[in-house]
CSV table of C-alpha atoms and ligand atoms in Angstrom, one decimal:
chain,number,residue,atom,x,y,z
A,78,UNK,CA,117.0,93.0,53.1
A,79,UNK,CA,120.5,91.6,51.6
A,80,UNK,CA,122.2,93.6,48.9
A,81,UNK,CA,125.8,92.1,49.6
A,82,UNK,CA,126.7,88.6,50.3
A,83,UNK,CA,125.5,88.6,53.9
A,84,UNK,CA,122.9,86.8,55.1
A,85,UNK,CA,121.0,88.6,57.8
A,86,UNK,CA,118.0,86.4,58.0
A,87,UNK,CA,116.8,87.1,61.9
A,88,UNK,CA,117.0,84.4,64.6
A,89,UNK,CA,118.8,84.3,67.5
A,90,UNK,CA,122.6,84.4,69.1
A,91,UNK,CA,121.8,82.6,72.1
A,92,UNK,CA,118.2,80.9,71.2
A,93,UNK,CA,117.7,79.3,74.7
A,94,UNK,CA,118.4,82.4,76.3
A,95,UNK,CA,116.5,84.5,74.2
A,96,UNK,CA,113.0,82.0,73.8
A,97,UNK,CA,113.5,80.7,77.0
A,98,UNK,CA,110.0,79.9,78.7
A,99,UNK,CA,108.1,82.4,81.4
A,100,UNK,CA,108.4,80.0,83.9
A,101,UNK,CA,111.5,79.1,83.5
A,102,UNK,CA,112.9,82.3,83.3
A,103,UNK,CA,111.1,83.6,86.0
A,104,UNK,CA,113.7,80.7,88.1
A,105,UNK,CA,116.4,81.4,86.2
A,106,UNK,CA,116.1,85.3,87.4
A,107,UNK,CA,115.4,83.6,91.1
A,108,UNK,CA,118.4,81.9,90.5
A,109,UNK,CA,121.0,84.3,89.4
A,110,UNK,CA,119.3,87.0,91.8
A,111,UNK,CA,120.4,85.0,95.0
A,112,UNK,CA,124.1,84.0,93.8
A,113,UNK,CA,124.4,87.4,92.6
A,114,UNK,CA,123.2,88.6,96.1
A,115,UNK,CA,125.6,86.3,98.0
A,116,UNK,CA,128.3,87.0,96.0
A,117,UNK,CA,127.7,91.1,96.6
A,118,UNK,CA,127.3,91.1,100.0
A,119,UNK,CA,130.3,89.5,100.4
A,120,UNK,CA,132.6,90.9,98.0
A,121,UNK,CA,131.4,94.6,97.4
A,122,UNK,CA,130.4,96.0,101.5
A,123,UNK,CA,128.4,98.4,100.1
A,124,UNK,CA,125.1,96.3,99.3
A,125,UNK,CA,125.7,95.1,103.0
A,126,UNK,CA,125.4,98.9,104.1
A,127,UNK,CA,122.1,99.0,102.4
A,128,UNK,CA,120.5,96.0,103.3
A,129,UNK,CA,121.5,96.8,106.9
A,130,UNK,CA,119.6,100.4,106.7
A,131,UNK,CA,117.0,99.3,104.9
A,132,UNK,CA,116.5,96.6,108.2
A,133,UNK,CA,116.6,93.1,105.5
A,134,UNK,CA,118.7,90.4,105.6
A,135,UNK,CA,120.1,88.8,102.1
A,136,UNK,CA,117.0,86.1,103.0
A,137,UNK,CA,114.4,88.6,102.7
A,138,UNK,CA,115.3,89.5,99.2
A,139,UNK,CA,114.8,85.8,97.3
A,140,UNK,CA,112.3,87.0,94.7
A,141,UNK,CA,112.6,89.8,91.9
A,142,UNK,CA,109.6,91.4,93.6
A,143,UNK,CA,111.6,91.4,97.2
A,144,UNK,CA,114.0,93.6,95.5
A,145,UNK,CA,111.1,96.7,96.1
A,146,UNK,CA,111.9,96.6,99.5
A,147,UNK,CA,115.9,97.7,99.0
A,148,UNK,CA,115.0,101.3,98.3
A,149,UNK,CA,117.2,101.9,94.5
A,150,UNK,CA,120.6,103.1,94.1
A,151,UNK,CA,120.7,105.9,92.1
A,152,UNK,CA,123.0,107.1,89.6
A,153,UNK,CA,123.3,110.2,90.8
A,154,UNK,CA,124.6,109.0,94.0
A,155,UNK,CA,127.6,107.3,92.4
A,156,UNK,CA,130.0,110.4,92.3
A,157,UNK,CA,129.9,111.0,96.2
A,158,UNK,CA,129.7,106.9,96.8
A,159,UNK,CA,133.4,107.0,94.9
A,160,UNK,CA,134.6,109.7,96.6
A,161,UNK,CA,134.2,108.8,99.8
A,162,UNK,CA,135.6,105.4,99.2
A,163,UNK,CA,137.9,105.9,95.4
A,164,UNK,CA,137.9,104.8,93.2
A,165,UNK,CA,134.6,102.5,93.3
A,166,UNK,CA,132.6,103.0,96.3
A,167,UNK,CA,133.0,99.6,97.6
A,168,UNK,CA,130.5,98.8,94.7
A,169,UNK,CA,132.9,96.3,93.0
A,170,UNK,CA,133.4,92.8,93.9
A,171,UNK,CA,136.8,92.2,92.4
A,172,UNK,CA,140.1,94.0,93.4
A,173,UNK,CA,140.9,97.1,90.8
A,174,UNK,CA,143.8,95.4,89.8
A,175,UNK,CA,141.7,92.3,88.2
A,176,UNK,CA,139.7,94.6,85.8
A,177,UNK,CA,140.2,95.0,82.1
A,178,UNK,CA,139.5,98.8,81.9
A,179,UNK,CA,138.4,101.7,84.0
A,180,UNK,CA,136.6,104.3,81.7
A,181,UNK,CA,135.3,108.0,83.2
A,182,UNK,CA,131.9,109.1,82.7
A,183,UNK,CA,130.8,112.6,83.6
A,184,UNK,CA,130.4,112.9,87.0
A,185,UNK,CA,132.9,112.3,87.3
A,186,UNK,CA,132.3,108.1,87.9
A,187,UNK,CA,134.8,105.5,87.5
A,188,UNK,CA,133.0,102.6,85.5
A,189,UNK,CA,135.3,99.0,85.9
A,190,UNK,CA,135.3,96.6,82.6
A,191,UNK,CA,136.3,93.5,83.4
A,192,UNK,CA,138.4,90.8,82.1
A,193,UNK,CA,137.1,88.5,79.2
A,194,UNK,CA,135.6,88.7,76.0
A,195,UNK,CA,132.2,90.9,75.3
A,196,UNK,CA,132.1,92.2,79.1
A,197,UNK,CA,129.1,94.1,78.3
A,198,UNK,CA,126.9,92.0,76.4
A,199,UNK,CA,126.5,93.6,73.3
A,200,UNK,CA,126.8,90.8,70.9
A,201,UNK,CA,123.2,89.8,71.3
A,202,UNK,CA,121.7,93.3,70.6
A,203,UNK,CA,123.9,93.7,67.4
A,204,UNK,CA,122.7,90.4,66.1
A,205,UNK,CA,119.2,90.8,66.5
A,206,UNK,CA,120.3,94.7,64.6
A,207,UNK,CA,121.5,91.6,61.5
A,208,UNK,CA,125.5,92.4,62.1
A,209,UNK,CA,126.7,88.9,61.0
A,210,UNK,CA,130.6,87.7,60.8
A,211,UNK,CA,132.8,89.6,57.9
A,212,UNK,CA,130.6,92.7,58.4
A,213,UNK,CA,133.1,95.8,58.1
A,214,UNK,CA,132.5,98.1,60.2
A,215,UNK,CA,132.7,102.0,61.1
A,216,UNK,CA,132.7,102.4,65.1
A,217,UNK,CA,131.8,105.9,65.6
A,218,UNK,CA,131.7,106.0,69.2
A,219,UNK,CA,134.8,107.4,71.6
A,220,UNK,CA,137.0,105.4,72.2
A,221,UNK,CA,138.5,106.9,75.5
A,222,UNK,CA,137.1,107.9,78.8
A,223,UNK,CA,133.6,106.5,78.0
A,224,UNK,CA,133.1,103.1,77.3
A,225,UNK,CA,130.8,103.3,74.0
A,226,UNK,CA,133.5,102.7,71.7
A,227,UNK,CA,134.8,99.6,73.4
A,228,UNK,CA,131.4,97.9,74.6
A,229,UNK,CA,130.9,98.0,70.8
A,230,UNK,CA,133.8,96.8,69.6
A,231,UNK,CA,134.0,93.8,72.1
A,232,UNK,CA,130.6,93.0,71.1
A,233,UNK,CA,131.2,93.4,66.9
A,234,UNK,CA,134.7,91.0,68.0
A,235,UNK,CA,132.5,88.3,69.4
A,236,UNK,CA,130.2,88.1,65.7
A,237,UNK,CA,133.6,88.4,64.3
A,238,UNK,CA,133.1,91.5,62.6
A,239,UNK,CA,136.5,93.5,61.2
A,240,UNK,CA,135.9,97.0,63.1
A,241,UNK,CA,137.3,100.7,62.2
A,242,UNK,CA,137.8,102.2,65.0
A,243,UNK,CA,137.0,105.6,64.3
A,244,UNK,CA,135.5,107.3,67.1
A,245,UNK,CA,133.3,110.6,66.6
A,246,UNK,CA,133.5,113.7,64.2
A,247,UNK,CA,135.9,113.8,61.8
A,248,UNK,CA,133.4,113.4,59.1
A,249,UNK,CA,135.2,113.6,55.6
A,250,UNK,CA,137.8,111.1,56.9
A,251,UNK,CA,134.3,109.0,58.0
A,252,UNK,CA,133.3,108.9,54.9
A,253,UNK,CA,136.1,108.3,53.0
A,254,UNK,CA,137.0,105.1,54.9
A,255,UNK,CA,133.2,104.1,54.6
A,256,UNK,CA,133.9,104.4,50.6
A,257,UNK,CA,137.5,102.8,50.6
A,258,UNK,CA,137.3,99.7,52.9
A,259,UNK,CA,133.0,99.6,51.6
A,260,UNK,CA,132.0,99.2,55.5
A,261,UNK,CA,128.9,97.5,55.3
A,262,UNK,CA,127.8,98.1,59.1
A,263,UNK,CA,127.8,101.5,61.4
A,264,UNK,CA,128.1,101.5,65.3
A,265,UNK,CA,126.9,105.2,66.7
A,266,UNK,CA,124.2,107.4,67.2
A,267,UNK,CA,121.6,107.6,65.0
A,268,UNK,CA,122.2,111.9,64.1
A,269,UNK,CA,125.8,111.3,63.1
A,270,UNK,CA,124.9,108.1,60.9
A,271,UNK,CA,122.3,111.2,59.1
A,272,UNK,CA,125.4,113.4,58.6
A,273,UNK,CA,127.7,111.0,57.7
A,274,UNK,CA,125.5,109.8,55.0
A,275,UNK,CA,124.3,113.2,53.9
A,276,UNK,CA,128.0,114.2,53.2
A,277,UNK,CA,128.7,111.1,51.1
A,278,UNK,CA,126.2,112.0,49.1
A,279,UNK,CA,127.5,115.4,48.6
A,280,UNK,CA,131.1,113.4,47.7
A,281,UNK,CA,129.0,111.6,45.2
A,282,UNK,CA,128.5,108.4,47.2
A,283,UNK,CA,124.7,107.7,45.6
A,284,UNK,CA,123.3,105.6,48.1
A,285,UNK,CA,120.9,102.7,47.0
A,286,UNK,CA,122.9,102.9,43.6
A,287,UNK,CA,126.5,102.8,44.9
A,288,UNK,CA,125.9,101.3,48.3
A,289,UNK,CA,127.9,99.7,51.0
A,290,UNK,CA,126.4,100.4,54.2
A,291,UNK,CA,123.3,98.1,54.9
A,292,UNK,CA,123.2,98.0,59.2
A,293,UNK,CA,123.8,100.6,61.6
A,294,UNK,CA,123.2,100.1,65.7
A,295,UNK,CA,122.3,103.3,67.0
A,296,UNK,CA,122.2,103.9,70.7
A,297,UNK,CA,123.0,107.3,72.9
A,298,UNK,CA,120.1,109.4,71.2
A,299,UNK,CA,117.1,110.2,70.3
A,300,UNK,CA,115.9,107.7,67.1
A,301,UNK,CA,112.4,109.5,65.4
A,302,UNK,CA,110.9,106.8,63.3
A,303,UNK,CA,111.0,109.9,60.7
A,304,UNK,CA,114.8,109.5,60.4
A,305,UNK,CA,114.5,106.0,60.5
A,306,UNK,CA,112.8,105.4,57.8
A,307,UNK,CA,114.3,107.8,55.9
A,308,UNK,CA,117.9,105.7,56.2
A,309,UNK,CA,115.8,103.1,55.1
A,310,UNK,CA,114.0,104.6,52.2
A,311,UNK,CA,116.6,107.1,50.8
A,312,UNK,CA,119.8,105.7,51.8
A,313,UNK,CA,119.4,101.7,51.8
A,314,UNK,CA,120.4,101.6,55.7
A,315,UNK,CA,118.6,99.3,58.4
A,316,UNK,CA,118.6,100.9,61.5
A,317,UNK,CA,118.4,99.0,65.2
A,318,UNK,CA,118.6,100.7,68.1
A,319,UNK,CA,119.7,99.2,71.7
A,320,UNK,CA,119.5,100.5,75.4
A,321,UNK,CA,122.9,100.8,77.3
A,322,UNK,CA,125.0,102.2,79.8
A,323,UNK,CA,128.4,103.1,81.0
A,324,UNK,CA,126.8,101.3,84.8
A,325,UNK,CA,125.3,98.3,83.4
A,326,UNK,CA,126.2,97.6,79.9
A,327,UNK,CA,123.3,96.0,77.4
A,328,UNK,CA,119.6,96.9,79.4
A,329,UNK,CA,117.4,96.2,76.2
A,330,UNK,CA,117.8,96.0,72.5
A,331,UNK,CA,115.3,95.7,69.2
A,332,UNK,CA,114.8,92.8,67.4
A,333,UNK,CA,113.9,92.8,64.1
A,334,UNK,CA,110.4,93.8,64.3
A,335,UNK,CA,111.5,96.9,65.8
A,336,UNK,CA,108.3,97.4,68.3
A,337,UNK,CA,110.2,98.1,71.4
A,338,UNK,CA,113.1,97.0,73.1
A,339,UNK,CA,113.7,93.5,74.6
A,340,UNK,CA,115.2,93.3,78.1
A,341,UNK,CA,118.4,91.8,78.0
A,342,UNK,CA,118.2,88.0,79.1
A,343,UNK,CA,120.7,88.2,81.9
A,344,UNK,CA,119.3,90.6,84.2
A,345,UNK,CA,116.1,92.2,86.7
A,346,UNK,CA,114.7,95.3,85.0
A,347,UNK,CA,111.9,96.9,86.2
A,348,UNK,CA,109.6,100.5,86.0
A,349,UNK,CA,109.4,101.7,89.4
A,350,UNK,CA,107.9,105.1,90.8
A,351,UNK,CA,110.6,107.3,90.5
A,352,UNK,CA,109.6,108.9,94.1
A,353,UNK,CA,108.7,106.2,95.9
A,354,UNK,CA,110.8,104.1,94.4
A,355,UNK,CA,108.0,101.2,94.4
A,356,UNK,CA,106.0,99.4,90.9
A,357,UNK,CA,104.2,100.6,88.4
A,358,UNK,CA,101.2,98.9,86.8
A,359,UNK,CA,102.8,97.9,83.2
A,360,UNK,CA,101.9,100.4,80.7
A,361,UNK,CA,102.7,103.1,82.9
A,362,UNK,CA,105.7,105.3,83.1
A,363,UNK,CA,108.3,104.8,85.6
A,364,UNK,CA,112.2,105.1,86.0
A,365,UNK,CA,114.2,102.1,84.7
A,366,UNK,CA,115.8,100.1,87.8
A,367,UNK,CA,118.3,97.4,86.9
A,368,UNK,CA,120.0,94.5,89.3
A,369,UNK,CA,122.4,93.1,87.2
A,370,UNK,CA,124.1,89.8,87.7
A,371,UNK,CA,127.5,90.6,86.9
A,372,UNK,CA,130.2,89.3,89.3
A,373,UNK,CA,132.8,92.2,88.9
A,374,UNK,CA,130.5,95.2,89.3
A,375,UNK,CA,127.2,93.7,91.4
A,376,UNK,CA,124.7,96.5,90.9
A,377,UNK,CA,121.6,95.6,92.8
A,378,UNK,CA,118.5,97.9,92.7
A,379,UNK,CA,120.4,100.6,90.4
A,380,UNK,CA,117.9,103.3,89.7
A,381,UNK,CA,119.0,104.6,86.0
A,382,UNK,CA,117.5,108.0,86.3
A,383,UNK,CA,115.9,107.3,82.7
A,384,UNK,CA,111.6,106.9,82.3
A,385,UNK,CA,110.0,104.1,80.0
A,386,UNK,CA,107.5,101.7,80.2
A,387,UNK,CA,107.1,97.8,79.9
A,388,UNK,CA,104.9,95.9,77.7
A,389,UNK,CA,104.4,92.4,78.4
A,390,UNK,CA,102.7,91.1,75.7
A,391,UNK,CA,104.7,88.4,73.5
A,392,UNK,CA,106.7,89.7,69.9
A,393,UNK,CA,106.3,88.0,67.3
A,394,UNK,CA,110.2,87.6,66.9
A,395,UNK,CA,110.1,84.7,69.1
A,396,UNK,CA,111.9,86.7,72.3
A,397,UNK,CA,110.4,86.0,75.4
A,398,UNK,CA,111.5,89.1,77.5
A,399,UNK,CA,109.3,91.6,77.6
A,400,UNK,CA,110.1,95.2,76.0
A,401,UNK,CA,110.3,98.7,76.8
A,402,UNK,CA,108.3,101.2,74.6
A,403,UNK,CA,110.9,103.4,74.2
A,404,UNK,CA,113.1,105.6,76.7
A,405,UNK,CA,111.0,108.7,77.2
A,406,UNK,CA,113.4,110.6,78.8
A,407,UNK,CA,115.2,111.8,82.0
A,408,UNK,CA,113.0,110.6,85.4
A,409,UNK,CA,114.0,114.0,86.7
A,410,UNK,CA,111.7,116.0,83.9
A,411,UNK,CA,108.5,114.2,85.1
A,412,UNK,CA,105.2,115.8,86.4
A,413,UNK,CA,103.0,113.5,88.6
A,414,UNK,CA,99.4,114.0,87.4
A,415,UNK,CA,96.8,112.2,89.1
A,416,UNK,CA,99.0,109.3,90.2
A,417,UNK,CA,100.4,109.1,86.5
A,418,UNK,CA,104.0,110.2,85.4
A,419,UNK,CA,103.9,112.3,82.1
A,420,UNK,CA,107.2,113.3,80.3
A,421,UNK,CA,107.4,116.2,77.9
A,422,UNK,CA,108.6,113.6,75.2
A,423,UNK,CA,105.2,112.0,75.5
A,424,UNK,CA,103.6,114.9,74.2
A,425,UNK,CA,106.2,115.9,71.6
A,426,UNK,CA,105.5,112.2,70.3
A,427,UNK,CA,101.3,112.9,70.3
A,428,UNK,CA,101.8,116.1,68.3
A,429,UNK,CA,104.2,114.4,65.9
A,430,UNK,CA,100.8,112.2,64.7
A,431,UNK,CA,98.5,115.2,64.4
A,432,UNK,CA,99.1,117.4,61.4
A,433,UNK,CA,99.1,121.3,61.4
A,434,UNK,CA,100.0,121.9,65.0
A,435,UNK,CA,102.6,124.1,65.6
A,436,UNK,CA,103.6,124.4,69.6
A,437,UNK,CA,102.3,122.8,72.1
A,438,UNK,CA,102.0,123.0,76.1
A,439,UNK,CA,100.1,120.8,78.9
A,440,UNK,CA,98.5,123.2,81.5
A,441,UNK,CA,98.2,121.4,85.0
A,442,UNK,CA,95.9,123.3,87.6
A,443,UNK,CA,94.5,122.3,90.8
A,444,UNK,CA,90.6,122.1,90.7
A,445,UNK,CA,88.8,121.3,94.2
A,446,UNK,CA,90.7,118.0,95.0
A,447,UNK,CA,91.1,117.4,91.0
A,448,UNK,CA,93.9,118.0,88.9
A,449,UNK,CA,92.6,119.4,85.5
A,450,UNK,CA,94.3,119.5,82.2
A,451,UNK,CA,94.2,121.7,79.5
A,452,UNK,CA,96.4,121.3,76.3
A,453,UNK,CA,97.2,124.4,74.4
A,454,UNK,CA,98.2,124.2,70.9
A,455,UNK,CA,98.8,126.7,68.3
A,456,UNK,CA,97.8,125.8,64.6
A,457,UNK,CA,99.4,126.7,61.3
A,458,UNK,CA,95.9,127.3,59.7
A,459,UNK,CA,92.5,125.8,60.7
A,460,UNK,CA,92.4,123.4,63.5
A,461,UNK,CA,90.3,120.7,61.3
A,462,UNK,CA,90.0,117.8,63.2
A,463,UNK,CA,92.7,118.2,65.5
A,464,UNK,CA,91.3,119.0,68.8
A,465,UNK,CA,89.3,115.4,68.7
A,466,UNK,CA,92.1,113.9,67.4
A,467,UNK,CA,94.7,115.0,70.1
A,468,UNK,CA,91.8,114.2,72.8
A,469,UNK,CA,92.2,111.0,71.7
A,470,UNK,CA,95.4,110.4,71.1
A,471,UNK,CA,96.2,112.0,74.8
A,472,UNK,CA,94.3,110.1,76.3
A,473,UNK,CA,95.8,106.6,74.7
A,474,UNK,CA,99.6,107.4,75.4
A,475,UNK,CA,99.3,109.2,78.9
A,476,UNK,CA,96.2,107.9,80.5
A,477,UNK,CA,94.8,111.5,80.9
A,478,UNK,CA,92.0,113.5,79.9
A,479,UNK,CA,92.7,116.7,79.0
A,480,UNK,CA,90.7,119.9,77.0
A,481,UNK,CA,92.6,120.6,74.3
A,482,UNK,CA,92.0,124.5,73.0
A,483,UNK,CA,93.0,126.1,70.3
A,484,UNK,CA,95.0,129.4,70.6
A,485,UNK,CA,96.2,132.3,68.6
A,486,UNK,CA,99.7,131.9,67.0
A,487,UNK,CA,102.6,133.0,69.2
A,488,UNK,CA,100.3,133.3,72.3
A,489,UNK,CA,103.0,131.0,74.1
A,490,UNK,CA,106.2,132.4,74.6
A,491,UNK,CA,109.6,130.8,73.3
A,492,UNK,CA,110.8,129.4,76.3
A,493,UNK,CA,107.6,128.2,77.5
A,494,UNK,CA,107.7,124.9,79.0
A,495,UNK,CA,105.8,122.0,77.6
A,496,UNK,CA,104.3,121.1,80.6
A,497,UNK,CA,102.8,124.6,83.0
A,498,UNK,CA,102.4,122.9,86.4
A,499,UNK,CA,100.3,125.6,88.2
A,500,UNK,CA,99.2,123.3,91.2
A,501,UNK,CA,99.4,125.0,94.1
A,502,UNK,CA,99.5,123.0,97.2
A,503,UNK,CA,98.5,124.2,100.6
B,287,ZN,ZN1,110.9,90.8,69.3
């Protein structure tokens, strides 16, 4: 869609990398993996500690696959790493006085940005969102301690975009610059791009009739295809959301047919168990486990702490990575049901398709050697066909069967969880 001058016709800001064949990908990833490797274990002693403890030698790991037997970094472990060893854990390759930036995520951690234009690799992603050159821009994320605010802007610098650099809150002043410079593009999360525009219309900004804003790149929250569409429908805005972090920078990103998120060109992402740390089949939940190939800040095997799941097939955008289905949520909230990992967000997602139901919760009991399931929902009215429905639907997104029944109206108390694991284990 093109209301101003812009053209955002898709394609591609780095076509080979983006389209580049399986095959050749698959050695490219070979590639990088060993240089990066090499370059690690002698720059940043900590992967050297792991390998050693683990009992591999930097030969053992040549494939993407090898990488399963390093067991992951995780996130969580990052805060002890750099205090043992401040201010990076001997986790970065370069010496502190080469880097760009040093941001402070909660924690707290000490995330380096190095030297050089677009250090995160964020252009790509805010492309494929249709952010072209002369776009004028409201950056909504902070622009201290955490890196949002500059990952974005280094990445809206390289389309040559002119940015605001507003950071969050503030939102009369938000809108009033988004009326008096007529920003055409929004950098944030996708709930303050809802109140932003709500309170322009209340100033008497009438969107679709009066518009400026035509892209936003949302990232850092939740994005319900309900609110999506409604910026699209109501207010005129395209929405593209991407997958980052203050560890890793770009990890995936939409094009635009919006059916998932690619995985960023330039590095290893895969689904692993989040207990074992070992793969999943794709389709099935797992955490998010990165090895980047990034020279200043080599993370190899980085376990995220987030769930999602791959899908391999091909997109019709022309990409060639595959894509996640979306992030489901924190690894930590799982249940393990027969072998599968199920996510509370799952379920909201389910009952979001089926009209009329009200709460919801997943019972998990231990039958004989079985685990059996029993959904509970509460209805505003007759059930209908909702029981069949939900049976079905269940059983597509979390490859379970479970009994779905049908009780009375504030039978489940407020806090109750959405999924009752009752298993006991003896
Ligand atoms: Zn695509």
């Amino acid at each position: 869609m093109t209301r101003g001058s812009v053209d955002r016709s898709p394609g591609f800001y780095d076509p080979a990398m983006e389209t580049m064949a399986p095959e050749d990908r698959y050695h490219f990833l070979r590639r990088r993996l060993k240089e990066t490797l090499q370059h690690a274990a002698k720059h940043a002693p900590n992967l050297t500690a792991r390998l050693e403890s683990a009992g591999l030698t930097l030969d053992q790991v040549a494939e993407p696959d090898d990488l399963f037997r390093l067991p992951p970094l995780r996130k969580r472990e990052l805060p002890s790493l750099q205090k043992q060893v401040p201010p990076f854990g001997r986790l970065v390759a370069v010496p502190a006085s080469a880097l760009q930036r040093i941001f402070i995520s909660p924690g707290p951690i000490y995330d380096p940005e190095g030297a050089g234009p677009d250090y995160w690799r964020m252009a790509r992603a805010m492309f494929a969102a249709g952010f072209r050159r002369g776009d004028i821009v409201l950056n909504t994320f902070a622009y201290h301690l955490t890196p949002a605010g500059s990952m974005c802007d280094e990445g809206l610098a390289a389309l040559g975009c002119v940015v605001a650099p507003m950071g969050g809150g503030n939102t009369e002043t938000q809108v009033q610059v988004l009326r008096d410079v007529q920003a055409t593009g929004y950098v944030g999360t996708p709930s303050f791009l809802h109140t932003i525009l709500q309170r322009a219309e209340e100033a008497g900004i009438t969107p679709l009739r009066d518009p400026s804003l035509e892209v936003a790149f949302v990232s850092g929250g939740m994005l319900p295809e309900s609110l999506r569409s409604v910026m699209r429908q109501e207010y005129g805005v395209s929405v593209t959301q991407a997958y980052a972090s203050a560890d890793l920078g770009l990890m995936a990103y939409e094009c635009h047919r919006r059916s998932g998120l690619h995985v960023a060109e330039d590095l290893i992402l895969q689904i692993a168990d989040p207990e074992t740390g070992q793969p999943v089949a794709d389709g099935m939940a797992g955490e998010v486990v990165v090895t980047t190939f990034n020279t200043v800040y080599p993370l190899i095997r980085f376990g995220t702490g987030d769930l999602s799941m791959l899908d391999p097939a091909p997109c019709g955008c022309g990409r060639s990575t595959p894509r996640l289905t979306r992030i489901l949520g924190r690894a930590d909230d799982v249940t393990k049901i027969r072998g599968m990992f199920v996510h509370p967000s799952q379920l909201d997602a389910v009952m979001a398709e089926v009209p009329g139901v009200t709460r919801h919760q997943l019972v998990v009991r231990r039958i004989g050697f079985e685990d059996d399931l029993t959904l509970r929902i509460e209805t505003a009215g007759a059930p209908g066909d909702a029981v069949t429905r939900l049976e079905s639907s269940l059983r597509e997104a979390i490859k379970l069967r479970a009994r779905v029944e049908v009780i009375p109206q504030g039978t489940l108390p407020q806090d109750a969880k959405k999924i009752l694991d009752e298993r006991t284990w003896e």
